[in-house]
Tab-separated table of C-alpha atoms in Angstrom:
chain	number	residue	atom	x	y	z
B	3	MET	CA	-11.993	23.302	30.857
B	4	ASN	CA	-13.262	21.623	27.808
B	5	THR	CA	-15.912	19.071	28.408
B	6	GLU	CA	-17.460	16.136	26.806
B	7	ASN	CA	-20.363	18.291	25.785
B	8	ASN	CA	-18.161	20.612	23.815
B	9	LEU	CA	-16.798	17.624	22.005
B	10	LYS	CA	-20.291	16.329	21.356
B	11	ASN	CA	-21.248	19.691	19.925
B	12	LEU	CA	-18.279	19.634	17.632
B	13	ALA	CA	-19.285	16.144	16.566
B	14	HIS	CA	-22.733	17.464	15.778
B	15	GLU	CA	-21.268	20.283	13.694
B	16	TYR	CA	-19.058	17.817	11.930
B	17	LYS	CA	-21.888	15.476	11.083
B	18	SER	CA	-23.813	18.311	9.504
B	19	ILE	CA	-21.218	18.544	6.772
B	20	LYS	CA	-22.625	16.919	3.679
B	21	ALA	CA	-21.067	16.094	0.375
B	22	PRO	CA	-22.189	18.625	-2.226
B	23	GLU	CA	-24.240	17.416	-5.188
B	24	GLU	CA	-21.321	17.726	-7.571
B	25	THR	CA	-19.266	15.348	-5.425
B	26	LYS	CA	-22.073	12.791	-5.328
B	27	ILE	CA	-22.553	12.972	-9.063
B	28	MET	CA	-18.808	12.653	-9.627
B	29	ALA	CA	-18.651	9.620	-7.331
B	30	GLU	CA	-21.507	7.879	-9.063
B	31	LYS	CA	-19.921	8.493	-12.425
B	32	ILE	CA	-16.547	7.140	-11.403
B	33	LEU	CA	-17.942	4.047	-9.733
B	34	SER	CA	-20.211	3.233	-12.636
B	35	GLU	CA	-17.373	2.911	-15.098
B	36	ASN	CA	-16.735	-0.772	-15.579
B	37	ASN	CA	-13.193	-0.555	-16.814
B	38	THR	CA	-10.257	0.203	-14.602
B	39	VAL	CA	-9.700	3.923	-14.811
B	40	GLU	CA	-6.533	5.211	-16.500
B	41	ALA	CA	-3.917	5.404	-13.810
B	42	LYS	CA	-2.738	8.938	-13.245
B	43	LYS	CA	-0.095	7.721	-10.921
B	44	LYS	CA	2.404	4.914	-11.029
B	45	PRO	CA	0.594	1.866	-12.366
B	46	PHE	CA	0.771	-1.348	-10.458
B	47	GLY	CA	2.485	-3.041	-13.374
B	48	PHE	CA	3.376	-6.184	-11.542
B	49	LEU	CA	-0.173	-6.518	-10.313
B	50	LYS	CA	-1.479	-6.391	-13.870
B	51	GLN	CA	0.967	-9.092	-14.783
B	52	PHE	CA	-0.086	-11.139	-11.789
B	53	THR	CA	-3.760	-10.591	-12.518
B	54	ALA	CA	-3.284	-11.882	-16.056
B	55	ILE	CA	-1.585	-15.008	-14.798
B	56	ALA	CA	-4.180	-15.407	-12.090
B	57	ALA	CA	-6.961	-15.190	-14.680
B	58	CYS	CA	-5.337	-17.971	-16.716
B	59	LEU	CA	-4.890	-20.060	-13.641
B	60	VAL	CA	-8.484	-19.685	-12.581
B	61	LEU	CA	-9.620	-20.868	-16.006
B	62	MET	CA	-7.265	-23.794	-15.943
B	63	PHE	CA	-8.100	-24.875	-12.450
B	64	THR	CA	-11.815	-24.289	-12.283
B	65	ALA	CA	-12.342	-28.022	-12.209
B	66	CYS	CA	-9.851	-28.422	-9.383
B	67	LEU	CA	-11.173	-25.735	-7.086
B	68	ASN	CA	-12.366	-26.850	-3.673
B	69	ILE	CA	-11.282	-30.404	-4.285
B	70	SER	CA	-7.790	-30.366	-2.932
B	71	PRO	CA	-5.756	-27.652	-1.288
B	72	VAL	CA	-2.487	-29.140	-2.435
B	73	PHE	CA	-1.653	-30.034	-5.976
B	74	ALA	CA	0.949	-29.205	-8.537
B	75	ALA	CA	0.673	-28.785	-12.258
B	76	THR	CA	2.907	-26.955	-14.674
B	77	VAL	CA	1.526	-23.552	-15.300
B	78	LYS	CA	4.198	-21.686	-17.105
B	79	GLU	CA	7.543	-22.443	-18.676
B	80	VAL	CA	9.879	-19.560	-19.320
B	81	PRO	CA	12.985	-20.369	-21.341
B	82	ILE	CA	16.192	-18.712	-20.236
B	83	ILE	CA	18.047	-16.851	-22.967
B	84	GLU	CA	21.034	-18.567	-24.554
B	85	LYS	CA	20.736	-21.562	-22.289
B	86	LEU	CA	19.016	-24.869	-22.606
B	87	ALA	CA	17.422	-23.919	-19.346
B	88	LYS	CA	14.087	-22.649	-18.166
B	89	LEU	CA	12.103	-21.445	-15.220
B	90	LEU	CA	9.004	-23.443	-14.447
B	91	ILE	CA	6.275	-21.779	-12.464
B	92	PHE	CA	3.521	-23.940	-11.103
B	93	ARG	CA	0.635	-23.755	-8.691
B	94	LYS	CA	1.663	-25.442	-5.486
B	95	TYR	CA	-1.136	-24.654	-3.048
B	96	GLU	CA	-4.573	-23.357	-3.668
B	97	ASP	CA	-7.613	-22.851	-1.518
B	98	VAL	CA	-10.337	-20.622	-2.779
B	99	SER	CA	-13.660	-20.115	-1.091
B	100	GLU	CA	-16.120	-17.342	-0.449
B	101	ASP	CA	-14.259	-16.243	2.626
B	102	HIS	CA	-10.666	-16.623	1.707
B	103	ASP	CA	-8.376	-16.941	-1.211
B	104	MET	CA	-4.955	-18.552	-1.338
B	105	LYS	CA	-2.943	-19.144	-4.485
B	106	ILE	CA	0.647	-20.052	-3.919
B	107	ASP	CA	2.948	-20.858	-6.778
B	108	SER	CA	6.347	-22.356	-6.605
B	109	ALA	CA	9.088	-22.204	-9.179
B	110	LYS	CA	11.924	-24.353	-10.355
B	111	VAL	CA	14.955	-23.645	-12.468
B	112	GLU	CA	15.821	-26.500	-14.795
B	113	GLY	CA	18.691	-27.122	-17.167
B	114	LEU	CA	21.576	-25.236	-15.644
B	115	LYS	CA	24.896	-27.035	-15.490
B	116	ASN	CA	25.542	-25.841	-11.951
B	117	LYS	CA	23.399	-28.278	-10.026
B	118	GLU	CA	24.328	-26.795	-6.688
B	119	LEU	CA	23.035	-23.403	-7.721
B	120	MET	CA	19.828	-24.883	-9.087
B	121	ASN	CA	19.157	-26.968	-6.035
B	122	SER	CA	19.809	-24.055	-3.762
B	123	ILE	CA	17.386	-21.801	-5.623
B	124	ASN	CA	14.753	-24.458	-6.066
B	125	GLY	CA	15.017	-25.436	-2.445
B	126	LYS	CA	14.528	-21.829	-1.448
B	127	TYR	CA	11.387	-21.496	-3.565
B	128	GLU	CA	9.954	-24.697	-2.249
B	129	LYS	CA	10.607	-23.615	1.304
B	130	GLU	CA	9.069	-20.191	0.676
B	131	ALA	CA	5.923	-21.696	-0.767
B	132	LYS	CA	5.590	-24.072	2.155
B	133	GLU	CA	6.108	-21.337	4.722
B	134	LEU	CA	3.574	-19.078	3.066
B	135	TYR	CA	1.114	-21.942	2.972
B	136	GLU	CA	1.632	-22.821	6.614
B	137	GLY	CA	1.397	-19.197	7.653
B	138	PHE	CA	-1.885	-18.802	5.828
B	139	MET	CA	-3.385	-22.007	7.219
B	140	LYS	CA	-2.399	-20.918	10.700
B	141	LYS	CA	-4.297	-17.671	10.229
B	142	LEU	CA	-7.332	-19.575	8.999
B	143	ASP	CA	-7.196	-22.020	11.857
B	144	GLY	CA	-6.848	-19.115	14.211
B	145	GLY	CA	-10.225	-17.904	13.010
B	146	LEU	CA	-9.258	-15.177	10.593
B	147	ASP	CA	-11.214	-15.041	7.408
B	148	LYS	CA	-11.579	-12.598	4.549
B	149	ILE	CA	-7.905	-13.002	3.909
B	150	SER	CA	-6.140	-13.605	0.676
B	151	LEU	CA	-2.639	-14.510	-0.303
B	152	SER	CA	-1.161	-14.775	-3.755
B	153	SER	CA	2.409	-15.684	-4.420
B	154	THR	CA	3.986	-16.180	-7.789
B	155	TYR	CA	7.248	-16.023	-9.664
B	156	SER	CA	8.239	-14.559	-12.991
B	157	VAL	CA	11.331	-13.738	-14.963
B	158	LYS	CA	11.834	-10.036	-14.402
B	159	SER	CA	14.739	-9.708	-16.766
B	160	ASP	CA	16.984	-11.917	-18.822
B	161	ASN	CA	19.632	-10.121	-20.813
B	162	GLY	CA	22.138	-12.812	-21.765
B	163	THR	CA	24.506	-11.955	-18.928
B	164	THR	CA	22.222	-11.900	-15.925
B	165	MET	CA	18.714	-13.010	-15.152
B	166	SER	CA	16.478	-11.807	-12.318
B	167	ILE	CA	13.563	-13.845	-11.011
B	168	GLU	CA	10.836	-11.904	-9.271
B	169	HIS	CA	8.847	-13.353	-6.401
B	170	SER	CA	5.690	-11.362	-5.911
B	171	ILE	CA	3.652	-11.848	-2.757
B	172	PHE	CA	0.370	-10.127	-2.303
B	173	GLU	CA	-1.572	-10.346	0.938
B	174	ALA	CA	-4.854	-8.763	1.796
B	175	ALA	CA	-6.957	-8.533	4.858
B	176	ALA	CA	-8.802	-5.219	5.037
B	177	SER	CA	-6.270	-3.723	2.718
B	178	GLY	CA	-3.639	-5.090	0.463
B	179	TYR	CA	0.061	-5.349	0.898
B	180	ASN	CA	2.522	-6.303	-1.740
B	181	ARG	CA	6.121	-7.272	-1.523
B	182	LEU	CA	8.627	-8.225	-4.126
B	183	GLU	CA	11.763	-10.293	-3.746
B	184	TYR	CA	14.377	-11.002	-6.324
B	185	ASP	CA	17.016	-13.573	-7.112
B	186	THR	CA	19.618	-12.628	-9.662
B	187	ILE	CA	21.878	-15.077	-11.418
B	188	ASP	CA	24.903	-14.701	-13.640
B	189	THR	CA	23.594	-16.890	-16.446
B	190	LYS	CA	26.905	-17.189	-18.278
B	191	ASN	CA	28.860	-18.462	-15.314
B	192	GLU	CA	25.893	-19.814	-13.432
B	193	ILE	CA	26.618	-17.979	-10.186
B	194	TYR	CA	24.209	-16.419	-7.736
B	195	ILE	CA	24.618	-12.656	-7.522
B	196	THR	CA	24.193	-10.816	-4.237
B	197	LEU	CA	24.176	-7.047	-3.974
B	198	PRO	CA	27.512	-6.853	-2.100
B	199	SER	CA	29.155	-9.116	-4.676
B	200	ILE	CA	28.595	-6.521	-7.396
B	201	PHE	CA	30.834	-3.969	-5.699
B	202	VAL	CA	34.466	-3.724	-4.606
B	203	ASP	CA	33.598	-2.661	-1.081
B	204	ASN	CA	30.598	-1.597	0.912
B	205	SER	CA	30.703	2.077	0.035
B	206	TYR	CA	27.909	1.143	-2.349
B	207	VAL	CA	25.466	1.524	0.542
B	208	LYS	CA	26.262	5.231	0.934
B	209	VAL	CA	26.578	5.911	-2.780
B	210	ILE	CA	23.318	4.238	-3.737
B	211	SER	CA	21.452	5.752	-0.788
B	212	ALA	CA	22.574	9.234	-1.826
B	213	GLU	CA	21.460	8.603	-5.388
B	214	ILE	CA	18.043	7.413	-4.221
B	215	LYS	CA	17.619	10.441	-1.965
B	216	ASP	CA	18.286	12.678	-4.960
B	217	GLN	CA	15.784	10.830	-7.092
B	218	ILE	CA	13.170	11.048	-4.352
B	219	LYS	CA	13.690	14.816	-4.096
B	220	GLU	CA	13.373	15.181	-7.836
B	221	GLN	CA	10.255	13.064	-8.023
B	222	MET	CA	8.511	14.887	-5.212
B	223	ALA	CA	9.298	18.223	-6.852
B	224	GLY	CA	7.747	17.043	-10.078
B	225	ASP	CA	4.065	17.147	-10.768
B	226	ASP	CA	2.839	13.682	-11.151
B	227	GLY	CA	1.950	13.300	-7.555
B	228	ARG	CA	4.692	10.994	-6.437
B	229	VAL	CA	4.997	11.138	-2.675
B	230	TYR	CA	7.442	9.571	-0.271
B	231	PHE	CA	7.540	9.663	3.487
B	232	THR	CA	9.270	12.728	4.817
B	233	ASP	CA	8.894	12.181	8.537
B	234	GLU	CA	10.473	9.549	10.780
B	235	ASP	CA	9.579	6.925	8.178
B	236	ALA	CA	11.493	8.718	5.442
B	237	PHE	CA	14.078	6.792	3.505
B	238	LYS	CA	17.530	7.028	5.085
B	239	SER	CA	19.654	4.247	3.729
B	240	ILE	CA	19.437	1.030	1.815
B	241	ASP	CA	20.129	-2.188	3.589
B	242	GLU	CA	23.361	-3.982	2.689
B	243	ASN	CA	21.186	-6.667	1.167
B	244	GLN	CA	18.435	-4.490	-0.171
B	245	GLN	CA	16.197	-6.135	-2.750
B	246	PHE	CA	17.453	-5.443	-6.259
B	247	TYR	CA	17.455	-6.780	-9.769
B	248	ILE	CA	19.437	-6.110	-12.910
B	249	ASN	CA	17.168	-5.069	-15.732
B	250	ASP	CA	17.254	-5.948	-19.398
B	251	ASN	CA	19.449	-2.905	-20.032
B	252	HIS	CA	22.032	-4.135	-17.555
B	253	LYS	CA	21.123	-1.420	-15.063
B	254	LEU	CA	20.923	-1.897	-11.335
B	255	VAL	CA	17.452	-1.381	-9.928
B	256	ILE	CA	16.835	-1.103	-6.178
B	257	THR	CA	13.361	-1.988	-4.966
B	258	PHE	CA	11.263	-1.339	-1.862
B	259	ASP	CA	8.125	-3.008	-0.558
B	260	GLU	CA	4.824	-1.241	-0.304
B	261	TYR	CA	4.727	1.094	2.703
B	262	GLU	CA	8.494	0.802	3.199
B	263	ILE	CA	9.426	4.338	2.149
B	264	ALA	CA	6.264	5.727	0.656
B	265	PRO	CA	2.536	5.744	1.362
B	266	GLY	CA	0.594	2.659	0.356
B	267	TYR	CA	-0.953	4.061	-2.780
B	268	MET	CA	2.481	4.451	-4.363
B	269	GLY	CA	2.748	0.687	-4.369
B	270	THR	CA	6.136	-0.927	-4.431
B	271	VAL	CA	8.752	1.560	-5.600
B	272	GLU	CA	11.969	1.071	-7.449
B	273	PHE	CA	14.901	3.207	-8.481
B	274	GLU	CA	17.157	2.636	-11.454
B	275	ILE	CA	20.682	3.576	-10.446
B	276	PRO	CA	22.605	5.363	-13.217
B	277	THR	CA	25.693	3.349	-13.958
B	278	GLU	CA	27.906	6.484	-13.956
B	279	SER	CA	27.163	7.029	-10.282
B	280	ILE	CA	28.487	3.605	-9.305
B	281	ALA	CA	30.996	2.948	-12.094
B	282	ASN	CA	34.054	3.427	-9.948
B	283	ILE	CA	33.012	0.969	-7.259
B	284	LEU	CA	31.885	-1.874	-9.470
B	285	GLU	CA	33.672	-5.158	-9.103
B	286	GLY	CA	35.270	-6.272	-12.333
B	287	ASN	CA	32.344	-8.167	-13.776
B	288	ASP	CA	30.180	-7.049	-16.583
B	289	TYR	CA	26.829	-7.369	-14.922
B	290	ILE	CA	26.160	-3.669	-14.986
B	291	LYS	CA	26.773	-1.529	-18.030
K	7	MET	CA	-15.787	-3.402	-8.659
K	8	ASN	CA	-19.242	-4.803	-8.591
K	9	GLU	CA	-22.366	-2.832	-7.946
K	10	LEU	CA	-22.756	-3.991	-4.381
K	11	LYS	CA	-19.349	-2.652	-3.489
K	12	HIS	CA	-20.043	0.596	-5.315
K	13	ASN	CA	-23.200	1.104	-3.321
K	14	ILE	CA	-21.433	0.562	-0.050
K	15	ILE	CA	-19.087	3.402	-0.860
K	16	LEU	CA	-21.771	5.656	-2.327
K	17	LYS	CA	-24.022	5.167	0.652
K	18	ASP	CA	-21.439	6.674	2.964
K	19	ILE	CA	-20.129	9.330	0.626
K	20	ASP	CA	-21.062	12.082	3.097
K	21	LYS	CA	-18.850	10.487	5.720
K	22	TYR	CA	-15.866	10.204	3.439
K	23	TYR	CA	-16.388	13.692	2.136
K	24	ARG	CA	-16.615	15.305	5.533
K	25	LEU	CA	-13.446	13.629	6.681
K	26	ALA	CA	-11.581	15.006	3.691
K	27	TYR	CA	-13.268	18.371	4.152
K	28	TYR	CA	-12.295	18.476	7.796
K	29	TYR	CA	-8.653	18.208	6.836
K	30	VAL	CA	-8.579	20.712	3.998
K	31	LYS	CA	-11.461	23.010	4.867
K	32	ASN	CA	-12.695	23.715	1.390
K	33	GLN	CA	-15.070	22.048	-1.015
K	34	GLN	CA	-12.889	21.934	-4.072
K	35	ASP	CA	-9.970	20.282	-2.326
K	36	ALA	CA	-12.230	17.838	-0.538
K	37	ASN	CA	-13.842	16.978	-3.842
K	38	ASP	CA	-10.428	16.378	-5.402
K	39	ILE	CA	-9.428	14.111	-2.539
K	40	ILE	CA	-12.583	12.044	-2.867
K	41	GLN	CA	-12.122	11.818	-6.598
K	42	GLU	CA	-8.520	10.678	-6.219
K	43	SER	CA	-9.570	8.173	-3.563
K	44	LEU	CA	-12.195	6.683	-5.848
K	45	TYR	CA	-9.668	6.237	-8.641
K	46	LYS	CA	-7.340	4.476	-6.262
K	47	ALA	CA	-10.150	2.284	-5.042
K	48	LEU	CA	-10.956	1.210	-8.576
K	49	LYS	CA	-7.336	0.494	-9.310
K	50	ASN	CA	-7.013	-1.707	-6.248
K	51	GLU	CA	-10.453	-3.227	-6.241
K	52	ASN	CA	-9.214	-6.785	-6.349
K	53	GLN	CA	-7.726	-6.335	-2.903
K	54	ILE	CA	-11.152	-6.405	-1.377
K	55	LEU	CA	-13.037	-9.586	-0.751
K	56	ASN	CA	-16.086	-8.608	1.154
K	57	GLY	CA	-18.471	-5.796	1.907
K	58	ASN	CA	-17.593	-5.254	5.554
K	59	ALA	CA	-13.965	-4.660	4.842
K	60	ILE	CA	-14.752	-2.050	2.224
K	61	LYS	CA	-15.584	0.724	4.673
K	62	THR	CA	-12.354	0.591	6.605
K	63	TRP	CA	-10.464	0.022	3.374
K	64	PHE	CA	-11.915	3.083	1.707
K	65	TYR	CA	-11.510	5.187	4.835
K	66	ARG	CA	-7.871	4.279	4.792
K	67	ILE	CA	-7.562	5.431	1.205
K	68	VAL	CA	-9.250	8.723	2.058
K	69	VAL	CA	-6.997	9.314	5.087
K	70	ASN	CA	-3.854	8.588	3.089
K	71	THR	CA	-4.957	10.623	0.112
K	72	SER	CA	-5.824	13.550	2.382
K	73	LEU	CA	-2.428	13.408	4.016
K	74	ASP	CA	-0.668	13.278	0.679
K	75	TYR	CA	-2.778	16.164	-0.562
K	76	ILE	CA	-1.950	18.281	2.451
K	77	LYS	CA	1.742	17.532	2.142
K	78	LYS	CA	1.688	18.447	-1.484
K	79	TYR	CA	-0.469	21.533	-1.368
K	80	LYS	CA	-0.231	22.697	2.221
K	81	ASN	CA	0.610	26.213	1.233
K	82	LEU	CA	-2.453	26.467	-0.910
K	83	VAL	CA	-5.229	25.114	1.254
K	84	SER	CA	-7.779	27.844	1.766
K	85	ILE	CA	-10.718	28.141	4.066
K	86	ASP	CA	-14.286	28.745	3.174
K	87	ASP	CA	-17.168	28.855	5.564
K	88	THR	CA	-19.794	27.022	3.581
K	89	ASN	CA	-20.397	24.519	6.304
K	90	VAL	CA	-19.754	26.335	9.523
K	91	MET	CA	-22.444	26.100	12.128
K	92	PHE	CA	-22.900	28.709	14.823
K	93	LEU	CA	-23.769	27.954	18.405
K	94	LYS	CA	-25.461	29.771	21.262
K	95	GLU	CA	-23.484	32.706	22.514
K	96	GLU	CA	-22.636	31.547	26.000
K	97	ASP	CA	-21.045	28.403	24.751
K	98	GLU	CA	-19.286	30.107	21.978
K	99	THR	CA	-15.937	30.959	23.528
K	100	LEU	CA	-15.239	27.520	24.883
K	101	GLN	CA	-16.671	25.969	21.789
K	102	THR	CA	-14.590	28.127	19.506
K	103	ASP	CA	-11.500	27.367	21.563
K	104	LEU	CA	-12.118	23.667	21.292
K	105	ARG	CA	-12.954	23.850	17.637
K	106	GLU	CA	-9.730	25.668	16.969
K	107	ALA	CA	-7.772	23.359	19.225
K	108	VAL	CA	-8.943	20.329	17.273
K	109	GLU	CA	-8.170	21.997	13.990
K	110	HIS	CA	-4.681	22.795	15.191
K	111	LEU	CA	-3.943	19.241	16.114
K	112	SER	CA	-1.450	17.525	13.894
K	113	PHE	CA	-2.772	15.178	11.246
K	114	LYS	CA	-2.261	12.064	13.365
K	115	TYR	CA	-4.112	13.367	16.398
K	116	LYS	CA	-6.814	15.094	14.436
K	117	THR	CA	-7.554	11.863	12.603
K	118	VAL	CA	-8.113	9.780	15.729
K	119	ILE	CA	-10.292	12.455	17.320
K	120	VAL	CA	-12.471	12.721	14.237
K	121	LEU	CA	-12.811	8.987	13.735
K	122	ARG	CA	-13.425	8.232	17.400
K	123	TYR	CA	-15.561	11.142	18.596
K	124	PHE	CA	-17.130	12.498	15.442
K	125	GLU	CA	-17.677	9.257	13.575
K	126	ASP	CA	-18.048	7.104	16.711
K	127	MET	CA	-15.856	4.354	15.372
K	128	LYS	CA	-14.579	1.416	17.349
K	129	ILE	CA	-10.933	1.404	18.289
K	130	SER	CA	-10.447	-1.772	16.296
K	131	ASP	CA	-11.823	-0.162	13.144
K	132	ILE	CA	-9.639	2.893	13.607
K	133	ALA	CA	-6.630	0.634	14.089
K	134	GLU	CA	-7.432	-1.098	10.820
K	135	ILE	CA	-7.911	2.123	8.929
K	136	LEU	CA	-4.643	3.576	10.136
K	137	ASP	CA	-2.783	0.281	10.018
K	138	GLU	CA	-1.660	0.579	13.632
K	139	ASN	CA	-2.244	-1.678	16.563
K	140	GLU	CA	-5.041	-0.888	18.973
K	141	ASN	CA	-2.757	0.171	21.783
K	142	THR	CA	-1.123	2.719	19.582
K	143	ILE	CA	-4.518	4.135	18.746
K	144	LYS	CA	-5.590	4.262	22.378
K	145	SER	CA	-2.472	6.062	23.434
K	146	ARG	CA	-2.796	8.450	20.551
K	147	ILE	CA	-6.327	9.284	21.623
K	148	TYR	CA	-5.211	9.912	25.195
K	149	LYS	CA	-2.490	12.233	23.991
K	150	ALA	CA	-4.870	14.089	21.711
K	151	LEU	CA	-7.346	14.602	24.543
K	152	GLU	CA	-4.543	15.891	26.730
K	153	LYS	CA	-3.646	18.399	24.082
K	154	LEU	CA	-7.278	19.437	23.880
K	155	LYS	CA	-7.379	19.699	27.683
K	156	ILE	CA	-10.377	17.448	27.815
K	157	GLU	CA	-11.165	15.148	30.652
K	158	LEU	CA	-13.550	12.421	29.827
K	159	LYS	CA	-14.891	9.972	32.327
K	160	GLU	CA	-14.288	7.167	29.942
K	161	VAL	CA	-12.124	7.503	26.926
K	162	ILE	CA	-12.678	4.203	25.247
């Protein structure tokens, strides 16, 4: 019968393990470098983009910090290709202090002829910003601190036929969690594009899932350290309304949140689906080439 | 990352190292895991707001990196006995049995045993490190102790 003492002895053995000198020296060297180290693995591209915007915003709003948690000012205007339209991204809520950090942007599409589409998208963004704000304030009121929330929008792609807007939400308590959501629009006809609407029927779920499984296998067999869950959390199938966007090369890209199908350090992951693999189930539009 | 945060990690480097070492059982692999974890920490430094959160945050990185390392290289992990300590003879059989039993635990169970009984962490900290709720951690500890055939008067 194993006893508490045996466990204590093991604990004692364990605690006698010390990091060798070479590890300590290596650690000091790595932590003393001031620049972000070259990423050996998938870079958090969107985070860099967000950090750049965040840096601009901090400069612009230094005077406004701590004065009011709610204000709006135009931060960024992104013109939409071949249209007299643009996406405006602006800071909607902000509350920065020593203990917590909230920066919530909202976005607005302006200049499309289809007012219904515009209002529906803009309404969605406004609602999202408000909900994120209320959720955060609730956590604060509930006594949580050391939390941060950043939410912003950007044009992920705009290729003359379709445009995808990316909504990036980053939350941190003891560790960070990032999720990405997309809205894709047919810019020529000014229609909202959903994943099912791209295909003739819902066999796309099986086809795309199979393609992703293949890509995962390939990536894990390769040697740049890409790892996906292989146990009960392993990827099985996309959702009918899985997050996606259409990139500047008119290719379908399926995306997953952090921790959804891979360990946290992989960040959010995405898979470009080769058009040949879905060509025969595409609805007759020319969104995907 | 600023100096204060660096020092918090450096101060506990033995702890992080021995966790990694406990999983992979050799210096070189443990060193690689710590190195990889530090790179990840630098890359994600803006996730961290304050000093207290850093420990659980970095522990989490080390646990995840160790798991990924094992999954990737599990056929190649070798054992060296640089850090093995030997006990009095009469205890040795039971002790060896327990030592082996813990080492044979799966990653999930091994992790909670190490963090709870070797590093004396609070359940809430373990829950944060492993991104699970506290009840999950408690039940995992109970199950691990069952597997180890240990009866403790008080688990938590």
